[in-house]
Amino acid sequence: MELEDYFKKAEKEFRNLFHEENEHRFISYGRLELCGNHTDHNHGLCLVGTCSLSIKGAVSKDDKKVTIKSDNYRPFSFDIDDLEVNEKEYSTSIALTKGVLYKMRELGYKIGGFKATLNSNIFSGAGVSSSAAFELFVGEVINALYNEDKISRLELAQIGQFSENVYFGKRSGLLDQCGSSFGGVCFLDFKDPANAVVEPIPFPNWPMKIFLVNPGMSHAHMDNLYSSIPDDMKCIARAFNKSVLRELDYDEFKKGIDSKENLKQNQIDRATHFFKENKRVLEIVEAVKTENMDSFLSIVRRCEKSQENYLRNVVIEGRYEKSPLQAVNRAMEVLKRGAARVMGGGFAGSIICLVPNEEEKDFIAHMSAFYDMIIEVSIPSIGAHEVK
């Protein structure tokens, strides 16, 4: 469907549910992690892009109550005075909504109720962080309706991260929310997460397309696998009396790691990925700024090899079938100049494929023999916002 069709569908649902016309339209996007896999939670570097897959909604004010109806889900509703953490609501949209409102109120911003009907083309297993898109949707609604758009893009992202960490119960860095909030492509430096450096970078109009391929394996019940990565990295940091790896110098790590006892090889390898990935982010930023497409693609391929050999988040042991690694390997059978890799947490879900125009026909033909979900996406120039 076209964008306007999504909004008309949301507005029809709004009329059916609330028996009135909506006053506002809002949109919020997913994110594309271009480089910097599993670095944000240890205060590292990333290159992120906004993803055209998005949440669209029809919205009106409702001063004391929030009611949200998402396509194919039952509506939920709560009073804005009821914003305490409830572990029974972990991993739900109501938790994300309450978390955003709670943090905004704590920061001194005005909050209020609203009613909304939402729909989305973020498919299951897309790997573009639908939770961040939802958080930023709610944040932008409150920003526009009650705060005259005065809340900064970074603060909206931080509010979303708080909600995901504390109310949703998922440990995550700040990359996802920044990708949804800022728009375009941004270099992110999380050395000081409270004052993260966000540098927008014009993305070249390269003769290349971006595809997401979903191999079909579910993300469900993988929290322990995801949390093992920051845990392993922080274990190395603690061995050097640091709290996160960004506080540790790479040369100090290399010289001192052999003298540390009771460390596992997997922990050492994941720390190695962190340091080398940070270096790759700086290199890929330079490639974007100098419009060097081949260098850009080469760095993405190196990132994938590091995920496979050091980070080890591309496959669950014994479950190669339908894994991201299998999808990457199949893509790379035809992508000679292009690149493919896992985004985000990994272990399951979609891969991102950067396909030069001259390789697109063979790529589509080859991957279509194995997968139904091969979705072309783009990078919108602005993040979550009210559509006027």
Coordinates of C-alpha atoms in Angstrom, one line a residue:
M1 CA 0.0 0.0 0.0
E2 CA 1.0 3.6 -0.5
L3 CA 1.6 5.8 2.6
E4 CA -1.7 7.6 2.2
D5 CA -3.5 4.3 2.1
Y6 CA -2.1 3.4 5.5
F7 CA -3.3 6.7 7.0
K8 CA -6.8 6.3 5.5
K9 CA -7.0 2.8 6.9
A10 CA -6.0 4.1 10.4
E11 CA -8.5 6.9 10.1
K12 CA -11.3 4.5 9.2
E13 CA -10.4 2.4 12.2
F14 CA -10.4 5.6 14.4
R15 CA -13.9 6.5 13.3
N16 CA -15.1 3.0 13.9
L17 CA -13.6 2.8 17.4
F18 CA -14.1 6.3 18.7
H19 CA -17.0 7.6 16.5
E20 CA -15.3 10.8 15.6
E21 CA -12.7 12.1 13.2
N22 CA -9.0 12.1 14.3
E23 CA -7.2 15.5 14.6
H24 CA -3.6 14.4 13.8
R25 CA -1.4 12.0 11.8
F26 CA 1.9 10.7 13.0
I27 CA 4.6 8.4 11.6
S28 CA 7.6 6.6 13.2
Y29 CA 10.2 4.5 11.5
G30 CA 12.4 1.5 12.2
R31 CA 16.2 1.6 11.9
L32 CA 18.9 0.2 9.8
E33 CA 22.1 -0.7 11.6
L34 CA 24.7 0.0 8.9
C35 CA 27.8 -0.7 11.0
G36 CA 28.4 -1.0 14.7
N37 CA 26.9 -4.4 15.7
H38 CA 26.7 -4.8 19.5
T39 CA 28.8 -1.8 20.3
D40 CA 26.2 0.7 21.8
H41 CA 25.7 -1.2 25.1
N42 CA 29.4 -0.8 25.8
H43 CA 29.4 2.9 24.8
G44 CA 30.9 2.3 21.4
L45 CA 30.5 3.8 17.9
C46 CA 27.8 3.1 15.3
L47 CA 26.5 4.1 11.9
V48 CA 22.7 4.0 11.8
G49 CA 20.1 4.8 9.2
T50 CA 16.4 5.3 9.5
C51 CA 14.3 2.6 7.8
S52 CA 11.3 3.2 5.6
L53 CA 9.3 0.4 7.3
S54 CA 7.2 2.4 9.7
I55 CA 4.2 2.8 12.1
K56 CA 1.5 5.1 10.9
G57 CA -1.3 6.4 13.1
A58 CA -4.4 8.5 13.4
V59 CA -4.4 10.5 16.7
S60 CA -6.4 12.9 18.9
K61 CA -6.0 14.3 22.3
D62 CA -7.7 12.7 25.3
D63 CA -6.5 14.6 28.4
K64 CA -6.4 11.9 31.1
K65 CA -6.5 8.6 29.3
V66 CA -4.4 6.8 26.7
T67 CA -6.1 4.4 24.3
I68 CA -4.2 2.7 21.5
K69 CA -5.6 0.2 18.9
S70 CA -2.9 -1.4 16.7
D71 CA -3.9 -3.3 13.6
N72 CA -4.6 -7.0 14.3
Y73 CA -4.4 -6.4 18.1
R74 CA -6.9 -5.7 20.8
P75 CA -7.0 -2.1 22.1
F76 CA -5.5 -1.2 25.5
S77 CA -6.3 1.7 27.7
F78 CA -5.0 3.3 30.9
D79 CA -5.2 6.5 33.0
I80 CA -2.1 8.7 32.8
D81 CA -1.9 8.6 36.6
D82 CA -1.3 4.9 36.4
L83 CA 2.3 4.8 35.2
E84 CA 4.1 2.6 37.7
V85 CA 6.3 -0.3 36.5
N86 CA 4.3 -3.6 36.3
E87 CA 6.4 -6.7 35.6
K88 CA 3.3 -8.5 34.4
E89 CA 3.3 -6.0 31.5
Y90 CA 6.9 -6.7 30.4
S91 CA 7.3 -7.1 26.6
T92 CA 4.0 -5.4 25.8
S93 CA 3.0 -2.2 24.1
I94 CA 1.2 -0.9 27.1
A95 CA 4.5 -1.1 29.1
L96 CA 6.4 0.9 26.4
T97 CA 3.7 3.5 26.4
K98 CA 3.7 3.9 30.2
G99 CA 7.5 4.0 30.3
V100 CA 7.6 6.9 27.8
L101 CA 5.0 8.9 29.7
Y102 CA 6.6 8.2 33.0
K103 CA 10.1 9.4 31.9
M104 CA 8.7 12.5 30.2
R105 CA 6.9 13.5 33.4
E106 CA 10.0 12.7 35.5
L107 CA 12.0 15.0 33.2
G108 CA 9.6 17.8 33.8
Y109 CA 7.7 17.7 30.5
K110 CA 3.9 17.9 30.2
I111 CA 2.1 14.7 29.6
G112 CA -1.5 14.0 28.7
G113 CA -3.7 11.4 27.2
F114 CA -4.4 10.5 23.6
K115 CA -6.3 8.0 21.5
A116 CA -4.8 6.4 18.5
T117 CA -5.3 3.8 15.9
L118 CA -2.1 2.4 14.3
N119 CA -1.0 0.2 11.5
S120 CA 2.4 -0.8 10.3
N121 CA 4.4 -2.5 7.5
I122 CA 7.1 -3.6 9.9
F123 CA 6.8 -7.3 9.3
S124 CA 7.5 -10.0 11.9
G125 CA 11.2 -10.6 12.2
A126 CA 12.2 -7.5 10.2
G127 CA 15.0 -6.8 12.7
V128 CA 14.5 -3.0 12.4
S129 CA 13.4 -2.5 16.0
S130 CA 9.6 -2.2 16.0
S131 CA 9.8 -1.5 19.7
A132 CA 12.0 1.6 19.1
A133 CA 9.6 2.8 16.4
F134 CA 6.7 2.4 18.8
E135 CA 8.5 4.3 21.6
L136 CA 9.3 7.1 19.3
F137 CA 5.7 7.2 18.0
V138 CA 4.4 7.7 21.5
G139 CA 7.2 10.2 22.3
E140 CA 6.5 12.3 19.3
V141 CA 2.8 12.4 20.0
I142 CA 3.4 13.7 23.5
N143 CA 6.1 16.1 22.2
A144 CA 3.8 17.6 19.5
L145 CA 0.5 17.6 21.4
Y146 CA 1.7 18.7 24.8
N147 CA 5.2 20.2 24.5
E148 CA 5.2 22.3 21.4
D149 CA 7.9 20.0 19.8
K150 CA 10.5 21.3 22.4
I151 CA 11.9 17.9 23.3
S152 CA 15.1 17.2 21.4
R153 CA 15.7 14.3 19.1
L154 CA 18.3 12.8 21.4
E155 CA 16.2 13.2 24.5
L156 CA 13.3 11.5 22.8
A157 CA 15.6 8.6 21.9
Q158 CA 16.8 8.4 25.5
I159 CA 13.3 8.4 26.8
G160 CA 12.5 5.5 24.5
Q161 CA 15.5 3.6 25.7
F162 CA 14.5 4.1 29.3
S163 CA 11.1 2.7 28.5
E164 CA 12.5 -0.4 26.8
N165 CA 15.0 -1.1 29.5
V166 CA 12.9 -0.4 32.6
Y167 CA 9.3 -1.0 31.5
F168 CA 9.6 -3.4 28.6
G169 CA 12.3 -5.4 30.4
K170 CA 14.8 -5.5 27.5
R171 CA 18.4 -4.5 27.9
S172 CA 19.5 -2.4 24.9
G173 CA 21.7 0.4 24.0
L174 CA 20.6 3.6 22.3
L175 CA 21.3 2.9 18.7
D176 CA 17.7 1.7 17.8
Q177 CA 16.0 4.8 19.3
C178 CA 18.5 7.2 17.6
G179 CA 17.8 5.5 14.3
S180 CA 14.1 6.0 14.7
S181 CA 14.3 9.5 16.1
F182 CA 16.9 11.4 13.9
G183 CA 16.2 10.4 10.3
G184 CA 18.7 9.9 7.5
V185 CA 22.1 8.4 8.3
C186 CA 24.0 9.4 11.5
F187 CA 27.3 8.6 13.1
L188 CA 26.8 7.8 16.8
D189 CA 29.4 8.0 19.6
F190 CA 28.1 6.7 22.9
K191 CA 31.2 7.3 25.0
D192 CA 29.0 9.4 27.2
P193 CA 25.5 8.1 26.6
A194 CA 23.8 10.9 28.4
N195 CA 25.4 13.3 26.0
A196 CA 25.8 11.1 22.9
V197 CA 27.4 12.5 19.9
V198 CA 25.1 12.4 16.9
E199 CA 26.5 13.5 13.6
P200 CA 24.1 13.5 10.6
I201 CA 26.0 12.4 7.4
P202 CA 24.5 12.9 3.9
F203 CA 24.2 9.4 2.4
P204 CA 25.3 9.3 -1.2
N205 CA 22.9 8.4 -4.0
W206 CA 24.8 5.3 -4.9
P207 CA 23.7 2.9 -7.6
M208 CA 22.7 0.4 -4.9
K209 CA 19.5 -0.9 -3.3
I210 CA 18.9 -2.1 0.3
F211 CA 17.0 -5.3 0.9
L212 CA 15.9 -7.1 4.1
V213 CA 15.6 -10.8 3.8
N214 CA 13.8 -12.8 6.5
P215 CA 15.0 -16.4 6.7
G216 CA 12.0 -17.4 8.8
M217 CA 13.4 -18.2 12.2
S218 CA 11.6 -16.5 15.2
H219 CA 13.3 -14.2 17.7
A220 CA 11.1 -15.6 20.5
H221 CA 12.8 -16.8 23.7
M222 CA 16.3 -15.6 22.9
D223 CA 16.7 -13.0 25.6
N224 CA 19.5 -15.0 27.2
L225 CA 21.4 -15.2 24.0
Y226 CA 21.2 -11.5 23.4
S227 CA 22.1 -10.6 27.0
S228 CA 25.1 -12.9 26.9
I229 CA 26.9 -10.5 24.5
P230 CA 26.9 -7.4 26.7
D231 CA 27.5 -9.7 29.7
D232 CA 30.6 -11.2 28.0
M233 CA 32.0 -7.8 27.0
K234 CA 31.5 -6.3 30.4
C235 CA 33.1 -9.3 32.0
I236 CA 36.3 -8.4 30.1
A237 CA 35.9 -4.8 31.1
R238 CA 35.6 -5.7 34.8
A239 CA 38.8 -7.8 34.5
F240 CA 40.6 -4.5 33.8
N241 CA 38.6 -2.7 36.5
K242 CA 36.4 -0.9 34.0
S243 CA 32.6 -0.8 33.8
V244 CA 32.3 -1.0 29.9
L245 CA 34.8 -1.8 27.1
R246 CA 34.9 1.8 25.8
E247 CA 36.8 2.8 29.0
L248 CA 39.5 0.2 28.1
D249 CA 42.3 1.0 25.6
Y250 CA 42.7 -1.6 22.9
D251 CA 46.5 -1.8 23.4
E252 CA 46.0 -2.4 27.1
F253 CA 43.5 -5.1 26.3
K254 CA 45.9 -6.9 23.9
K255 CA 48.9 -6.6 26.3
G256 CA 47.0 -7.6 29.4
I257 CA 44.5 -10.2 28.4
D258 CA 46.8 -13.2 28.7
S259 CA 47.5 -12.4 32.4
K260 CA 43.8 -12.4 33.3
E261 CA 42.5 -15.6 34.9
N262 CA 39.1 -17.3 34.5
L263 CA 38.1 -15.6 31.3
K264 CA 36.5 -17.6 28.5
Q265 CA 37.6 -17.5 24.9
N266 CA 34.1 -16.4 23.8
Q267 CA 34.4 -13.4 26.1
I268 CA 37.8 -12.5 24.7
D269 CA 36.5 -12.9 21.1
R270 CA 33.5 -10.7 21.7
A271 CA 35.6 -8.0 23.2
T272 CA 37.9 -8.2 20.2
H273 CA 34.9 -7.7 18.0
F274 CA 34.0 -4.6 19.9
F275 CA 37.3 -2.9 19.5
K276 CA 37.6 -3.9 15.8
E277 CA 34.0 -2.9 15.1
N278 CA 34.6 0.6 16.5
K279 CA 37.5 1.0 14.1
R280 CA 35.4 -0.2 11.2
V281 CA 32.7 2.4 12.1
L282 CA 35.3 5.2 11.7
E283 CA 36.4 3.7 8.4
I284 CA 32.8 3.4 7.0
V285 CA 32.0 6.9 8.1
E286 CA 35.0 8.1 6.0
A287 CA 33.8 5.9 3.1
V288 CA 30.3 7.6 3.2
K289 CA 31.8 11.1 3.5
T290 CA 34.1 10.5 0.5
E291 CA 31.4 8.6 -1.4
N292 CA 33.5 5.5 -1.8
M293 CA 30.9 2.8 -2.4
D294 CA 33.3 -0.1 -2.8
S295 CA 35.0 0.8 0.4
F296 CA 31.7 1.0 2.2
L297 CA 30.6 -2.4 0.9
S298 CA 34.0 -4.0 1.8
I299 CA 33.7 -2.8 5.4
V300 CA 30.2 -4.2 5.7
R301 CA 31.6 -7.6 4.5
R302 CA 34.3 -7.4 7.1
C303 CA 31.7 -6.6 9.8
E304 CA 29.9 -9.8 8.8
K305 CA 33.0 -11.9 9.1
S306 CA 33.6 -10.5 12.6
Q307 CA 30.1 -11.3 13.6
E308 CA 30.6 -14.8 12.4
N309 CA 34.1 -15.5 13.8
Y310 CA 34.2 -13.3 17.0
L311 CA 30.8 -12.1 18.0
R312 CA 29.1 -15.4 17.1
N313 CA 25.5 -14.0 16.8
V314 CA 24.7 -15.2 13.3
V315 CA 23.5 -18.8 14.1
I316 CA 22.3 -20.8 17.0
E317 CA 24.5 -23.9 17.4
G318 CA 22.8 -26.8 15.6
R319 CA 20.2 -24.6 13.9
Y320 CA 21.8 -23.6 10.6
E321 CA 18.6 -24.1 8.7
K322 CA 16.6 -20.8 8.4
S323 CA 19.4 -19.0 10.3
P324 CA 20.8 -15.6 9.4
L325 CA 24.1 -17.2 8.5
Q326 CA 22.5 -19.4 6.0
A327 CA 20.8 -16.4 4.4
V328 CA 24.0 -14.4 4.3
N329 CA 25.9 -17.3 2.7
R330 CA 23.2 -17.7 0.1
A331 CA 23.2 -14.0 -0.6
M332 CA 27.0 -13.9 -1.0
E333 CA 26.9 -16.6 -3.6
V334 CA 25.7 -13.9 -6.0
L335 CA 26.8 -10.7 -4.4
K336 CA 30.4 -10.2 -5.6
R337 CA 30.5 -6.4 -5.1
G338 CA 27.6 -6.2 -2.7
A339 CA 27.4 -7.2 1.0
A340 CA 25.1 -8.9 3.4
R341 CA 25.1 -9.2 7.2
V342 CA 23.0 -9.5 10.4
M343 CA 21.6 -6.4 12.0
G344 CA 20.8 -5.9 15.7
G345 CA 20.7 -8.7 18.2
G346 CA 21.2 -11.5 15.7
F347 CA 20.8 -15.3 16.1
A348 CA 17.5 -15.1 14.2
G349 CA 15.6 -12.6 12.1
S350 CA 16.4 -10.7 9.0
I351 CA 19.6 -9.8 7.3
I352 CA 20.4 -6.6 5.5
C353 CA 21.7 -6.9 1.9
L354 CA 23.3 -4.0 0.1
V355 CA 22.9 -4.8 -3.6
P356 CA 24.6 -2.8 -6.4
N357 CA 22.2 -2.3 -9.3
E358 CA 24.1 -4.5 -11.6
E359 CA 23.7 -7.5 -9.2
E360 CA 20.0 -6.9 -8.3
K361 CA 18.5 -9.2 -11.0
D362 CA 20.7 -12.2 -10.0
F363 CA 20.2 -11.5 -6.3
I364 CA 16.4 -11.4 -6.5
A365 CA 16.3 -14.5 -8.7
H366 CA 18.6 -16.4 -6.5
M367 CA 17.1 -15.5 -3.1
S368 CA 13.5 -15.9 -4.3
A369 CA 14.2 -19.6 -4.7
F370 CA 14.7 -19.8 -0.9
Y371 CA 12.8 -16.9 0.8
D372 CA 9.4 -15.3 0.5
M373 CA 10.3 -12.1 2.4
I374 CA 12.7 -10.1 0.3
I375 CA 11.7 -6.4 1.0
E376 CA 13.3 -3.4 -0.5
V377 CA 13.7 -0.5 2.0
S378 CA 15.0 3.1 1.8
I379 CA 16.3 5.7 4.3
P380 CA 13.9 8.5 5.0
S381 CA 15.5 11.9 5.6
I382 CA 13.6 12.7 8.8
G383 CA 12.6 10.5 11.8
A384 CA 9.4 10.2 13.8
H385 CA 7.2 13.2 13.2
E386 CA 3.7 14.6 12.8
V387 CA 2.4 14.5 9.2
K388 CA 0.7 17.7 8.4

